[in-house]
Coordinates of C-alpha atoms and ligand atoms in Angstrom, one line a residue:
Chain A
M1 CA 93.8 62.7 -69.3
S2 CA 92.8 66.1 -70.2
N3 CA 93.5 68.1 -73.3
D4 CA 94.7 71.1 -71.3
I5 CA 98.0 72.9 -71.7
L6 CA 99.9 74.0 -68.5
A7 CA 102.2 76.9 -69.0
I8 CA 104.6 77.1 -65.9
T9 CA 105.3 80.7 -65.5
E10 CA 108.2 82.5 -63.8
H11 CA 108.9 85.5 -61.9
L12 CA 111.9 87.2 -60.0
N13 CA 111.7 90.0 -57.6
G14 CA 107.9 90.5 -58.1
N15 CA 108.3 90.8 -61.9
V16 CA 106.7 88.2 -64.2
A17 CA 109.4 87.0 -66.8
D18 CA 108.4 87.9 -70.4
I19 CA 108.8 84.1 -71.3
S20 CA 105.7 83.4 -69.2
Y21 CA 103.5 85.6 -71.4
E22 CA 105.1 84.1 -74.5
M23 CA 104.3 80.6 -73.3
V24 CA 100.6 81.4 -72.4
G25 CA 100.3 82.9 -76.0
G26 CA 101.8 79.8 -77.5
A27 CA 99.5 77.6 -75.2
K28 CA 96.5 79.4 -76.4
E29 CA 97.3 78.8 -80.0
L30 CA 97.9 75.1 -79.4
A31 CA 95.0 74.4 -77.0
A32 CA 92.5 75.0 -79.7
G33 CA 94.3 72.3 -81.8
F34 CA 93.8 69.8 -78.8
G35 CA 90.4 71.0 -77.9
G36 CA 91.5 71.8 -74.4
Q37 CA 92.3 75.0 -72.3
A38 CA 95.5 77.0 -71.9
I39 CA 96.0 77.2 -68.2
A40 CA 98.8 79.5 -66.7
I41 CA 100.3 78.2 -63.4
M42 CA 102.1 80.5 -61.1
L43 CA 103.9 79.6 -57.9
G44 CA 104.8 82.3 -55.4
S45 CA 103.8 84.3 -52.4
G46 CA 101.8 87.6 -52.5
M47 CA 101.7 87.5 -56.2
A48 CA 98.0 87.4 -56.6
E49 CA 98.0 90.6 -58.7
Q50 CA 100.6 89.6 -61.2
A51 CA 98.8 86.2 -61.5
G52 CA 96.0 88.1 -63.0
T53 CA 98.0 89.3 -65.9
F54 CA 97.7 86.4 -68.3
A55 CA 95.6 86.0 -71.4
S56 CA 95.1 82.4 -70.4
D57 CA 91.7 80.4 -70.4
A58 CA 92.3 79.9 -66.6
T59 CA 95.1 80.7 -64.3
L60 CA 95.9 78.7 -61.2
Y61 CA 98.0 80.6 -58.5
V62 CA 99.6 78.5 -55.7
D63 CA 100.4 80.9 -52.8
D64 CA 102.9 79.6 -50.0
P65 CA 105.7 81.4 -48.2
A66 CA 108.1 78.6 -49.4
L67 CA 107.4 79.5 -52.9
A68 CA 108.1 83.1 -52.6
E69 CA 111.5 82.6 -54.4
F70 CA 112.2 79.9 -56.9
N71 CA 113.4 76.8 -55.2
P72 CA 113.8 73.7 -57.3
A73 CA 112.8 71.3 -54.5
A74 CA 109.7 73.4 -53.5
Y75 CA 108.6 74.0 -57.1
G76 CA 109.3 70.4 -58.2
R77 CA 107.0 69.0 -55.5
V78 CA 104.1 71.4 -56.2
L79 CA 104.2 70.9 -60.0
A80 CA 104.6 67.1 -59.6
A81 CA 101.4 67.1 -57.6
L82 CA 99.7 69.4 -59.9
V83 CA 100.6 67.5 -62.9
E84 CA 99.4 64.1 -61.3
E85 CA 95.9 65.7 -60.5
K86 CA 95.5 67.4 -63.9
S87 CA 97.2 65.1 -66.2
P88 CA 97.5 67.7 -68.9
R89 CA 98.2 67.0 -72.6
L90 CA 101.1 69.3 -72.4
I91 CA 103.4 71.1 -69.9
M92 CA 105.3 74.1 -71.1
F93 CA 108.4 75.4 -69.2
G94 CA 110.7 78.2 -70.4
N95 CA 114.2 77.0 -71.5
T96 CA 115.5 79.3 -68.7
S97 CA 117.5 78.9 -65.5
M98 CA 114.4 78.0 -63.7
G99 CA 112.8 75.8 -66.4
M100 CA 116.0 73.9 -66.9
D101 CA 115.9 72.7 -63.3
L102 CA 112.5 71.3 -63.6
A103 CA 111.5 70.2 -67.1
A104 CA 113.8 67.1 -67.4
W105 CA 113.3 66.4 -63.7
L106 CA 109.6 66.4 -64.0
S107 CA 109.9 64.2 -67.1
V108 CA 111.3 61.4 -65.0
K109 CA 109.0 61.8 -62.1
A110 CA 105.9 61.9 -64.1
G111 CA 107.1 59.4 -66.7
V112 CA 106.4 61.7 -69.6
P113 CA 108.7 62.7 -72.6
C114 CA 110.5 65.9 -72.7
V115 CA 111.7 68.0 -75.6
A116 CA 114.1 70.8 -74.7
Y117 CA 115.2 73.7 -76.7
V118 CA 112.0 74.0 -78.6
N119 CA 111.3 77.0 -80.8
H120 CA 108.3 75.7 -82.7
L121 CA 105.2 73.7 -81.7
A122 CA 102.3 72.6 -83.8
V123 CA 99.4 70.3 -83.7
E124 CA 99.1 68.0 -86.7
G125 CA 96.1 65.7 -86.8
G126 CA 95.8 65.7 -83.0
E127 CA 99.5 65.1 -82.7
L128 CA 102.1 67.4 -81.1
V129 CA 105.0 68.3 -83.4
A130 CA 107.9 69.9 -81.4
T131 CA 110.9 71.4 -83.3
A132 CA 114.0 71.8 -81.2
Q133 CA 117.1 74.0 -81.9
I134 CA 120.2 71.8 -81.2
Y135 CA 123.8 71.9 -81.9
G136 CA 124.3 75.4 -80.9
G137 CA 121.5 76.5 -83.2
K138 CA 123.2 74.8 -86.2
M139 CA 120.4 72.0 -86.5
A140 CA 116.4 71.8 -86.1
A141 CA 115.2 68.4 -85.0
E142 CA 111.5 67.6 -85.4
C143 CA 109.9 65.1 -83.2
V144 CA 106.5 63.8 -82.0
P145 CA 106.6 62.6 -78.4
A146 CA 105.1 59.4 -77.8
G147 CA 102.1 59.0 -75.7
D148 CA 99.3 61.3 -74.6
S149 CA 101.3 63.8 -72.6
A150 CA 104.6 65.7 -73.0
I151 CA 106.8 68.2 -71.5
V152 CA 108.5 71.0 -73.6
S153 CA 110.9 73.7 -72.6
V154 CA 110.7 76.6 -75.1
M155 CA 113.4 79.2 -76.0
A156 CA 112.9 82.8 -75.3
G157 CA 111.2 84.6 -78.3
A158 CA 109.6 81.5 -79.7
F159 CA 106.0 83.0 -79.3
P160 CA 105.0 86.6 -79.4
L161 CA 104.7 88.2 -76.1
D162 CA 101.6 90.4 -76.4
A163 CA 99.4 87.4 -77.1
G164 CA 99.8 86.2 -73.7
Q165 CA 99.2 89.3 -71.7
G166 CA 95.6 89.8 -70.5
S167 CA 93.6 89.8 -67.3
T168 CA 92.2 86.5 -66.4
A169 CA 91.3 86.2 -62.8
A170 CA 93.5 83.7 -61.1
E171 CA 92.1 81.0 -58.8
Q172 CA 94.3 81.0 -55.7
M173 CA 95.1 77.9 -53.7
A174 CA 97.4 76.7 -51.0
S175 CA 100.1 74.3 -51.7
P176 CA 98.6 70.8 -52.3
V177 CA 101.6 69.2 -50.7
S178 CA 103.7 69.7 -47.7
L179 CA 106.7 72.1 -48.3
D180 CA 108.4 71.3 -45.1
D181 CA 111.8 69.7 -44.8
L182 CA 113.1 71.0 -48.2
P183 CA 116.5 69.8 -49.1
I184 CA 117.2 73.1 -50.9
R185 CA 116.9 76.4 -49.1
F186 CA 117.0 79.9 -50.8
T187 CA 119.2 82.1 -48.9
R188 CA 119.6 85.3 -51.0
L189 CA 119.6 87.2 -54.3
I190 CA 123.0 88.6 -55.4
M191 CA 122.7 91.4 -57.8
P192 CA 125.4 92.2 -60.3
E193 CA 128.2 94.5 -59.4
A194 CA 128.1 97.9 -61.0
G195 CA 131.1 100.1 -61.9
D196 CA 132.2 98.9 -65.3
V197 CA 130.5 100.6 -68.4
D198 CA 126.9 99.6 -69.0
I199 CA 126.9 97.9 -72.3
T200 CA 123.2 98.2 -72.5
A201 CA 123.5 102.0 -72.7
Q202 CA 125.9 102.1 -75.6
E203 CA 125.0 102.9 -79.1
K204 CA 127.9 100.9 -80.7
L205 CA 129.2 97.5 -79.6
V206 CA 132.1 95.5 -80.8
A207 CA 131.4 92.0 -79.5
I208 CA 134.2 89.3 -79.3
G209 CA 133.7 85.5 -79.0
R210 CA 135.9 82.4 -78.8
G211 CA 137.2 83.0 -82.3
I212 CA 139.5 85.7 -80.7
G213 CA 141.5 82.8 -79.6
S214 CA 143.5 84.3 -76.7
D215 CA 143.8 86.9 -74.1
D216 CA 146.5 88.6 -76.0
N217 CA 144.2 89.5 -78.9
I218 CA 141.8 91.4 -76.8
E219 CA 144.0 94.3 -77.5
L220 CA 143.4 94.3 -81.2
A221 CA 139.6 94.3 -80.6
E222 CA 139.9 97.0 -78.0
E223 CA 141.8 99.2 -80.5
L224 CA 139.3 98.6 -83.1
A225 CA 136.4 99.4 -80.8
E226 CA 138.2 102.6 -79.7
A227 CA 138.7 103.7 -83.3
M228 CA 135.1 103.2 -84.1
D229 CA 134.1 104.9 -80.9
A230 CA 132.4 101.7 -79.6
V231 CA 132.6 99.5 -76.5
L232 CA 133.7 96.0 -76.2
A233 CA 131.1 93.5 -75.3
A234 CA 131.6 89.5 -75.4
S235 CA 130.1 86.1 -75.6
R236 CA 130.2 83.9 -72.4
P237 CA 133.4 81.9 -73.0
I238 CA 135.3 85.4 -73.0
T239 CA 133.9 86.4 -69.6
D240 CA 134.2 82.9 -68.1
A241 CA 137.7 82.8 -69.2
G242 CA 138.1 86.2 -67.2
W243 CA 139.4 88.0 -70.4
L244 CA 136.6 90.7 -70.0
P245 CA 134.5 91.5 -67.0
K246 CA 131.1 89.7 -66.5
T247 CA 129.3 92.9 -66.9
R248 CA 130.3 92.8 -70.7
Q249 CA 128.5 89.5 -71.4
V250 CA 125.6 89.5 -73.9
G251 CA 123.0 86.8 -73.8
K252 CA 120.8 84.5 -71.8
S253 CA 122.7 84.7 -68.6
G254 CA 124.2 88.0 -69.4
V255 CA 122.4 91.2 -70.5
S256 CA 120.2 92.0 -73.5
V257 CA 121.4 94.9 -75.7
K258 CA 119.9 96.9 -78.4
P259 CA 122.6 99.1 -79.8
K260 CA 122.5 100.9 -83.3
L261 CA 125.6 98.8 -84.3
Y262 CA 126.6 95.3 -83.1
L263 CA 129.9 94.2 -84.7
M264 CA 130.8 90.6 -84.0
L265 CA 134.2 89.0 -84.3
G266 CA 134.3 85.2 -83.9
I267 CA 130.9 84.6 -82.3
S268 CA 129.1 81.6 -83.7
G269 CA 125.4 82.7 -82.7
A270 CA 124.4 80.0 -80.2
P271 CA 120.7 80.5 -79.2
E272 CA 121.9 81.8 -75.7
H273 CA 123.9 84.4 -77.2
I274 CA 121.2 85.4 -79.7
E275 CA 118.6 85.7 -77.1
G276 CA 120.6 88.9 -75.9
M277 CA 121.4 90.7 -79.1
K278 CA 118.6 89.8 -81.7
D279 CA 117.1 93.1 -81.3
A280 CA 120.1 95.1 -82.2
E281 CA 119.3 97.7 -84.9
F282 CA 122.2 96.7 -87.3
I283 CA 124.4 93.5 -87.0
I284 CA 127.5 92.8 -88.8
A285 CA 129.3 89.2 -88.3
I286 CA 132.7 88.2 -89.0
N287 CA 133.0 84.5 -88.9
T288 CA 135.0 82.1 -90.9
D289 CA 132.4 79.2 -90.6
A290 CA 129.8 79.9 -93.4
D291 CA 127.3 77.8 -91.6
A292 CA 127.5 79.7 -88.3
P293 CA 123.9 80.5 -87.2
I294 CA 124.8 84.1 -86.6
F295 CA 124.5 84.6 -90.3
D296 CA 120.6 84.0 -90.1
V297 CA 120.6 86.8 -87.8
A298 CA 123.1 89.3 -89.0
H299 CA 122.4 91.9 -91.7
Y300 CA 125.8 91.6 -93.2
G301 CA 128.5 89.0 -92.8
T302 CA 131.8 87.9 -94.0
T303 CA 133.7 84.6 -93.7
E304 CA 137.2 86.3 -93.8
D305 CA 139.3 85.8 -90.9
L306 CA 138.4 88.1 -88.0
F307 CA 142.1 89.2 -87.5
D308 CA 142.7 90.2 -91.1
V309 CA 139.4 92.2 -91.3
A310 CA 140.1 93.8 -87.9
E311 CA 143.5 94.9 -88.9
A312 CA 142.5 96.2 -92.2
M313 CA 139.7 98.1 -90.6
L314 CA 142.0 99.7 -88.0
E315 CA 144.4 100.7 -90.6
K316 CA 141.7 102.4 -92.7
L317 CA 140.3 104.2 -89.6
E318 CA 143.4 105.5 -88.2
Chain B
M1 CA 134.0 64.0 -49.9
N2 CA 133.2 61.6 -52.5
I3 CA 132.5 63.6 -55.8
V4 CA 131.3 62.1 -59.0
V5 CA 131.4 64.0 -62.3
A6 CA 129.3 62.8 -65.2
I7 CA 131.2 63.7 -68.5
K8 CA 130.3 63.5 -72.1
H9 CA 131.7 63.4 -75.6
V10 CA 129.8 65.7 -78.1
P11 CA 130.1 66.5 -81.7
S12 CA 132.1 69.7 -82.2
T13 CA 129.8 72.4 -83.5
A14 CA 132.9 74.4 -84.7
D15 CA 132.8 72.0 -87.7
E16 CA 130.5 71.6 -90.7
L17 CA 127.7 69.2 -89.6
E18 CA 126.5 66.6 -92.1
I19 CA 123.2 64.8 -91.7
N20 CA 123.0 61.1 -92.1
D21 CA 121.2 59.3 -95.0
E22 CA 118.1 58.7 -93.0
G23 CA 117.9 62.4 -92.3
V24 CA 117.4 62.0 -88.7
N25 CA 120.8 62.5 -87.1
L26 CA 124.3 63.7 -87.7
D27 CA 126.6 61.6 -89.6
F28 CA 128.8 60.7 -86.8
D29 CA 131.6 59.4 -89.1
E30 CA 131.9 63.0 -90.4
V31 CA 132.2 64.9 -87.1
D32 CA 134.9 65.4 -84.6
F33 CA 133.9 64.7 -81.0
T34 CA 135.2 66.8 -78.1
I35 CA 134.4 66.9 -74.4
N36 CA 131.3 69.1 -73.6
E37 CA 132.5 72.4 -72.7
F38 CA 130.5 72.5 -69.5
D39 CA 131.8 69.2 -68.4
E40 CA 135.2 70.7 -68.5
Q41 CA 134.0 73.3 -65.9
A42 CA 132.4 70.6 -64.0
I43 CA 135.6 68.8 -63.7
E44 CA 137.4 71.9 -62.6
Q45 CA 134.7 72.6 -60.1
A46 CA 135.0 69.1 -58.7
V47 CA 138.7 69.4 -58.3
L48 CA 138.5 72.8 -56.7
V49 CA 136.1 71.3 -54.2
K50 CA 138.4 68.4 -53.6
E51 CA 141.4 70.8 -53.1
A52 CA 139.3 72.9 -50.5
S53 CA 137.4 70.1 -48.6
G54 CA 139.4 67.0 -49.3
G55 CA 138.0 63.8 -50.9
E56 CA 138.1 61.9 -54.3
V57 CA 136.7 62.7 -57.7
T58 CA 135.4 60.0 -59.9
V59 CA 134.7 60.8 -63.6
I60 CA 132.0 58.6 -65.3
G61 CA 130.4 58.5 -68.8
V62 CA 128.4 56.5 -71.2
D63 CA 130.8 55.4 -73.9
V64 CA 128.2 55.9 -76.7
I65 CA 130.6 56.1 -79.6
E66 CA 133.5 53.9 -78.1
E67 CA 135.9 57.0 -77.9
L68 CA 135.4 58.1 -74.4
D69 CA 138.8 56.9 -73.0
G70 CA 140.6 60.1 -74.3
V71 CA 138.1 62.4 -72.4
L72 CA 138.5 60.3 -69.3
H73 CA 142.3 60.3 -69.5
T74 CA 142.0 64.1 -70.0
A75 CA 140.0 64.4 -66.8
L76 CA 142.5 62.2 -64.8
A77 CA 145.3 64.4 -66.1
K78 CA 143.3 67.4 -64.7
G79 CA 143.0 66.1 -61.1
A80 CA 140.4 63.4 -61.1
D81 CA 141.3 60.3 -59.1
K82 CA 139.3 57.5 -60.8
A83 CA 137.5 57.0 -64.0
A84 CA 134.7 54.9 -65.2
K85 CA 132.7 54.1 -68.3
I86 CA 129.4 52.3 -69.2
V87 CA 129.9 50.1 -71.9
G88 CA 127.7 47.6 -74.0
D89 CA 126.5 47.1 -77.6
L90 CA 125.3 50.7 -77.9
E91 CA 123.8 52.1 -81.1
P92 CA 123.5 55.9 -81.1
P93 CA 121.3 57.9 -80.8
I94 CA 120.5 56.9 -77.2
D95 CA 117.9 59.1 -75.4
S96 CA 118.7 60.9 -72.2
H97 CA 116.3 59.0 -70.1
T98 CA 118.0 55.7 -70.9
Q99 CA 121.7 57.2 -70.4
A100 CA 120.5 58.8 -67.0
R101 CA 119.1 55.5 -65.8
W102 CA 122.5 53.9 -66.5
L103 CA 124.3 56.5 -64.9
A104 CA 122.1 56.6 -61.9
D105 CA 122.6 52.9 -61.4
A106 CA 126.3 53.2 -61.6
I107 CA 126.6 56.4 -59.7
G108 CA 124.3 55.4 -57.0
G109 CA 126.6 52.3 -56.4
L110 CA 129.4 54.8 -55.7
T111 CA 127.6 56.4 -52.7
P112 CA 128.6 59.8 -53.7
D113 CA 128.3 63.1 -51.4
L114 CA 128.1 65.3 -54.6
V115 CA 127.5 64.6 -58.3
L116 CA 128.3 67.3 -60.8
T117 CA 127.2 67.3 -64.3
G118 CA 127.5 70.0 -67.1
V119 CA 124.6 72.3 -67.2
Q120 CA 123.7 71.0 -70.5
A121 CA 125.1 69.6 -73.7
V122 CA 124.3 70.8 -77.3
D123 CA 123.6 67.5 -78.8
D124 CA 120.3 66.1 -77.5
L125 CA 116.8 67.3 -77.6
D126 CA 115.1 65.5 -74.7
G127 CA 116.4 67.7 -71.8
Q128 CA 119.4 67.3 -69.5
I129 CA 120.8 64.3 -67.7
G130 CA 121.7 66.2 -64.5
P131 CA 117.9 66.6 -63.2
M132 CA 117.1 63.2 -64.6
L133 CA 119.9 61.7 -62.5
A134 CA 118.7 63.6 -59.5
A135 CA 115.1 62.4 -60.1
Y136 CA 116.2 58.7 -60.4
L137 CA 118.5 58.9 -57.5
D138 CA 115.9 60.9 -55.4
L139 CA 118.3 63.6 -54.7
P140 CA 117.9 67.4 -55.0
Y141 CA 119.1 69.2 -58.1
V142 CA 120.2 72.7 -58.7
G143 CA 121.6 73.7 -62.2
V144 CA 123.2 76.7 -63.9
V145 CA 125.6 76.9 -61.0
T146 CA 128.7 79.0 -61.2
G147 CA 130.0 78.8 -57.7
L148 CA 130.0 75.9 -55.0
S149 CA 131.4 75.4 -51.7
V150 CA 130.9 72.6 -49.2
S151 CA 130.8 72.5 -45.5
D152 CA 129.1 70.3 -43.0
G153 CA 127.0 68.1 -45.3
T154 CA 125.7 71.2 -47.1
A155 CA 126.7 72.7 -50.4
T156 CA 126.2 76.3 -51.0
V157 CA 125.7 77.2 -54.6
H158 CA 125.3 80.1 -56.8
K159 CA 122.7 79.7 -59.5
E160 CA 122.7 82.3 -62.4
Y161 CA 119.5 84.0 -63.7
A162 CA 119.3 86.4 -66.5
G163 CA 120.9 89.7 -66.3
G164 CA 123.8 88.7 -64.0
V165 CA 121.5 88.2 -61.1
M166 CA 122.3 85.1 -59.1
A167 CA 120.5 83.3 -56.3
E168 CA 122.2 81.4 -53.4
F169 CA 120.8 78.3 -52.2
E170 CA 122.0 75.8 -49.4
V171 CA 121.5 72.2 -50.6
N172 CA 121.5 69.1 -48.4
L173 CA 124.2 66.5 -49.4
P174 CA 124.1 64.1 -51.3
A175 CA 122.9 66.3 -54.3
V176 CA 123.3 66.8 -58.0
V177 CA 124.4 70.1 -59.2
G178 CA 124.7 71.3 -62.9
V179 CA 127.7 73.3 -63.3
Q180 CA 127.6 76.3 -66.0
A181 CA 131.2 77.5 -65.0
A182 CA 133.8 76.6 -62.4
E183 CA 135.0 79.4 -60.0
K184 CA 138.2 79.4 -62.0
P185 CA 138.9 78.8 -65.7
P186 CA 139.6 75.0 -66.3
R187 CA 143.1 74.1 -65.8
Y188 CA 145.3 73.0 -68.5
A189 CA 146.5 69.4 -68.7
P190 CA 149.8 68.8 -70.6
I191 CA 149.6 66.2 -73.4
S192 CA 152.4 64.3 -71.7
K193 CA 150.3 63.9 -68.5
I194 CA 147.4 62.8 -70.5
R195 CA 149.5 60.3 -72.3
Q196 CA 150.7 58.9 -69.1
M197 CA 147.3 58.5 -67.9
A198 CA 146.5 56.7 -71.1
K199 CA 149.3 54.2 -70.3
S200 CA 148.7 53.7 -66.7
A201 CA 145.0 54.4 -65.7
D202 CA 142.6 51.7 -65.0
L203 CA 139.1 52.5 -66.3
E204 CA 136.4 50.7 -64.4
E205 CA 133.5 49.3 -66.6
Y206 CA 129.9 48.9 -66.0
E207 CA 127.6 47.1 -68.4
A208 CA 124.7 49.0 -69.8
D209 CA 121.4 47.4 -68.9
E210 CA 119.6 46.8 -72.1
N211 CA 116.1 46.5 -70.5
V212 CA 115.8 50.2 -69.6
G213 CA 112.9 51.7 -71.6
D214 CA 113.2 54.8 -73.9
S215 CA 111.9 58.2 -73.5
G216 CA 109.5 58.3 -76.4
C217 CA 111.2 61.0 -78.2
E218 CA 112.3 59.9 -81.6
I219 CA 113.6 62.4 -84.1
R220 CA 111.7 62.2 -87.3
K221 CA 113.7 64.8 -89.2
M222 CA 116.8 66.6 -88.6
A223 CA 117.9 69.5 -90.9
K224 CA 119.7 72.8 -91.1
P225 CA 117.2 75.5 -89.8
V226 CA 115.2 77.3 -92.3
S227 CA 115.6 80.9 -91.4
A228 CA 113.6 83.8 -92.3
G229 CA 116.6 85.8 -93.6
H230 CA 120.2 85.6 -94.2
A231 CA 123.1 88.1 -93.8
E232 CA 124.2 89.8 -97.1
M233 CA 127.7 88.3 -97.6
L234 CA 130.5 90.7 -98.4
E235 CA 132.7 89.4 -101.2
G236 CA 136.3 90.0 -101.5
D237 CA 139.5 89.7 -99.5
A238 CA 139.9 91.0 -96.0
E239 CA 141.1 94.4 -97.4
E240 CA 138.1 94.7 -99.6
V241 CA 135.7 93.5 -96.9
A242 CA 137.1 95.9 -94.3
E243 CA 136.7 98.8 -96.9
K244 CA 132.9 97.7 -97.6
I245 CA 132.2 97.5 -93.9
I246 CA 133.6 101.0 -93.2
E247 CA 131.4 102.3 -96.3
I248 CA 128.3 100.7 -94.9
L249 CA 128.8 102.1 -91.5
E250 CA 129.5 105.6 -93.0
E251 CA 126.4 105.5 -95.1
R252 CA 124.4 104.7 -91.9
G253 CA 126.1 107.4 -90.0
L254 CA 127.5 104.9 -87.6
L255 CA 131.0 106.1 -88.1
Ligands
FAD1 C1 122.3 78.3 -69.3 C2 123.3 78.8 -70.3 C3 123.3 80.2 -70.5 C4 124.3 80.8 -71.4 N1 124.4 82.0 -71.5 C5 125.2 82.6 -72.4 C6 125.3 84.0 -72.5 O1 124.6 84.9 -71.7 N2 125.9 84.6 -73.5 C7 126.6 83.8 -74.4 O2 127.3 84.3 -75.3 N3 126.7 82.5 -74.2 C8 125.9 81.9 -73.2 N4 125.9 80.5 -73.1 C9 126.7 79.8 -73.9 C10 126.4 79.4 -75.4 O3 125.7 78.2 -75.4 C11 127.7 79.3 -76.2 O4 128.5 78.3 -75.7 C12 128.4 80.6 -76.4 O5 127.5 81.5 -76.8 C13 129.4 80.3 -77.6 O6 130.2 81.5 -77.6 P1 131.2 81.8 -79.0 O7 130.1 82.0 -80.0 O8 132.0 82.8 -78.7 O9 132.0 80.4 -79.2 P2 131.9 79.4 -80.3 O10 130.4 78.8 -80.3 O11 133.0 78.5 -80.0 O12 132.1 80.1 -81.5 C14 133.3 80.6 -82.1 C15 133.2 81.0 -83.4 O13 134.3 81.8 -83.9 C16 134.7 81.5 -85.2 N5 136.0 81.7 -85.5 C17 137.1 81.0 -84.9 N6 138.2 81.6 -85.4 C18 137.9 82.7 -86.3 C19 138.5 83.5 -87.0 N7 140.1 83.6 -87.1 N8 138.0 84.5 -87.7 C20 136.6 84.6 -87.7 N9 135.9 83.6 -86.9 C21 136.5 82.7 -86.2 C22 134.1 80.1 -85.4 O14 133.9 79.8 -86.8 C23 132.9 79.9 -84.4 O15 131.7 80.0 -85.2 C24 125.1 79.8 -72.2 C25 124.9 78.6 -72.1 C26 124.0 78.0 -71.2 C27 123.9 76.5 -71.0
AMP2 N1 126.5 59.9 -72.0 C1 126.8 60.6 -71.0 N2 127.8 60.2 -70.0 C2 128.1 60.9 -69.0 N3 127.4 62.0 -68.6 C3 126.4 62.5 -69.4 C4 126.2 61.9 -70.6 N4 125.2 62.5 -71.1 C5 124.9 63.6 -70.4 N5 125.7 63.6 -69.4 C6 125.8 64.8 -68.3 O1 124.8 65.4 -68.3 C7 125.0 66.9 -68.7 C8 124.0 67.4 -69.5 O2 124.0 66.8 -70.7 P1 122.7 66.9 -71.7 O3 121.7 66.0 -70.9 O4 123.1 65.9 -72.9 O5 122.3 68.0 -72.0 C9 126.5 66.8 -69.3 O6 127.2 68.0 -69.2 C10 127.0 65.7 -68.6 O7 127.6 66.0 -67.4

């Protein structure tokens, strides 16, 4: 058992994801509480330079052609081996597409408890206290994982970015395990289709969510957006239903936007949506649920019905 | 193709959520339960694969609050062929590791070619059952998947990253895949068909093994999140609110 913290960093297309630096920053803060080191872990190929950009106490960079692109099977094998060898106090993943494949899996393989959706971590009297954001951001659950090792997956934005940026020379090593005969093979990256409007370049967005109810009601939102000289954006259920193109999706698996105005109609404010719009300059939320998490993020809000408000606004604007 | 889909009943987050007297969980008597939205996607994806490649779809769930039947009947009405549930003297909350072990034991016995789960559910804090199932069954796992096709013992999946970027993987079967969204929006099942399933369907039952250990993740406190700020709420009826919004936007030069 060591008191070290491993921050499992991520990258795509040669770029280190922000969450990696956030985790390293968070790990540094916590490592002092445990009396251990904050160790950044990077898996990749030809990434030695990027591996040197963390403000960690130490960085371990595992280089292998099979690790060039994320592959849950390859990454899982390497991480299981590293964790067995190092038996860290804490392992941090991002609550991201990559982290979500690995955290719970490793939890079973390593026999270590896992807390997902973590947005706050503290060390109290040598114990780790993890706070998770559950029920779509409506509840905060606090827990102390039993035993002397734990895995967490942390939300984007839980820790400041800059505290994790620095220049610690990485120790490079070859994969400690064979990466032959992987049951999963990466074949290609598929980039988003261009063509539709670029919502990241808009000053004003009217964003619609599941509260819009049906396909037929999109027209009302469209008219309102037009009257305001704004463009329509949406939460995931709307693009999954095919009511608006995927290019309009804001959030974790969509795009991040920073418009001057983000007017929201019937969006609850799940963590995955907030991730993509929290930096908007001015946010107004219309949602009939007074407990909707979006009201903790918006500047102005109303619990009036979205259709009534949208129609009244349209009338006044026309 | 023998396809198994693990499905789950979760508290509806559209409602007001009350905390129980101990302050460590929701008051389950005060909330409505609904099928996890991503499980609806997983069911649709399973039926699409069946329609394209042939085979059979079995849905299975841990019947934590003894109300899973409705969800299983709905899945059958949407095109699943068989349904099963894991039952016992179950007292929620039950951690994900324990549930994953029960599911792994039952699913392993069904010798599946493909296991689908929802990418996640909103109600638990100890991770996702999909990767845990894969770990217990010693199968590969890919999650956050929005497209899946099968040929010659291999699944081709599209996994979503941020910004609309996707990665394509080939995965040896059998495998576990966590579904974010099916290739088509989930089909609708008429109430009459669900009723018919409720009358005629046989639900296979598996007994939960009480000797399975827990994950060591106990919630010591649950509460509504304390936030740094809160929106200023606009008072009045819809007319007045609309008026105020327009005023505020004009003041800020946004109209
Ligand atoms: C890996 C992963 C990635 C994801 N990525 C994204 C992403 O990029 N973007 C994203 O948005 N989501 C994403 N999600 C989904 C996310 O978890 C939520 O499910 C989603 O954001 C909910 O969308 P919503 O707020 O529109 O719907 P809901 O949460 O259903 O909210 C609808 C809201 O409308 C309100 N409402 C209903 N009727 C009315 C009315 N008449 N007037 C006013 N208000 C009304 C309700 O009170 C409710 O709050 C992702 C999930 C996962 C697991
Ligand atoms: N009790 C359960 N019964 C069946 N499937 C489950 C259960 N809990 C979780 N799952 C599956 O695992 C996925 C992820 O859920 P969770 O682990 O709760 O985030 C769900 O979408 C289901 O497919």
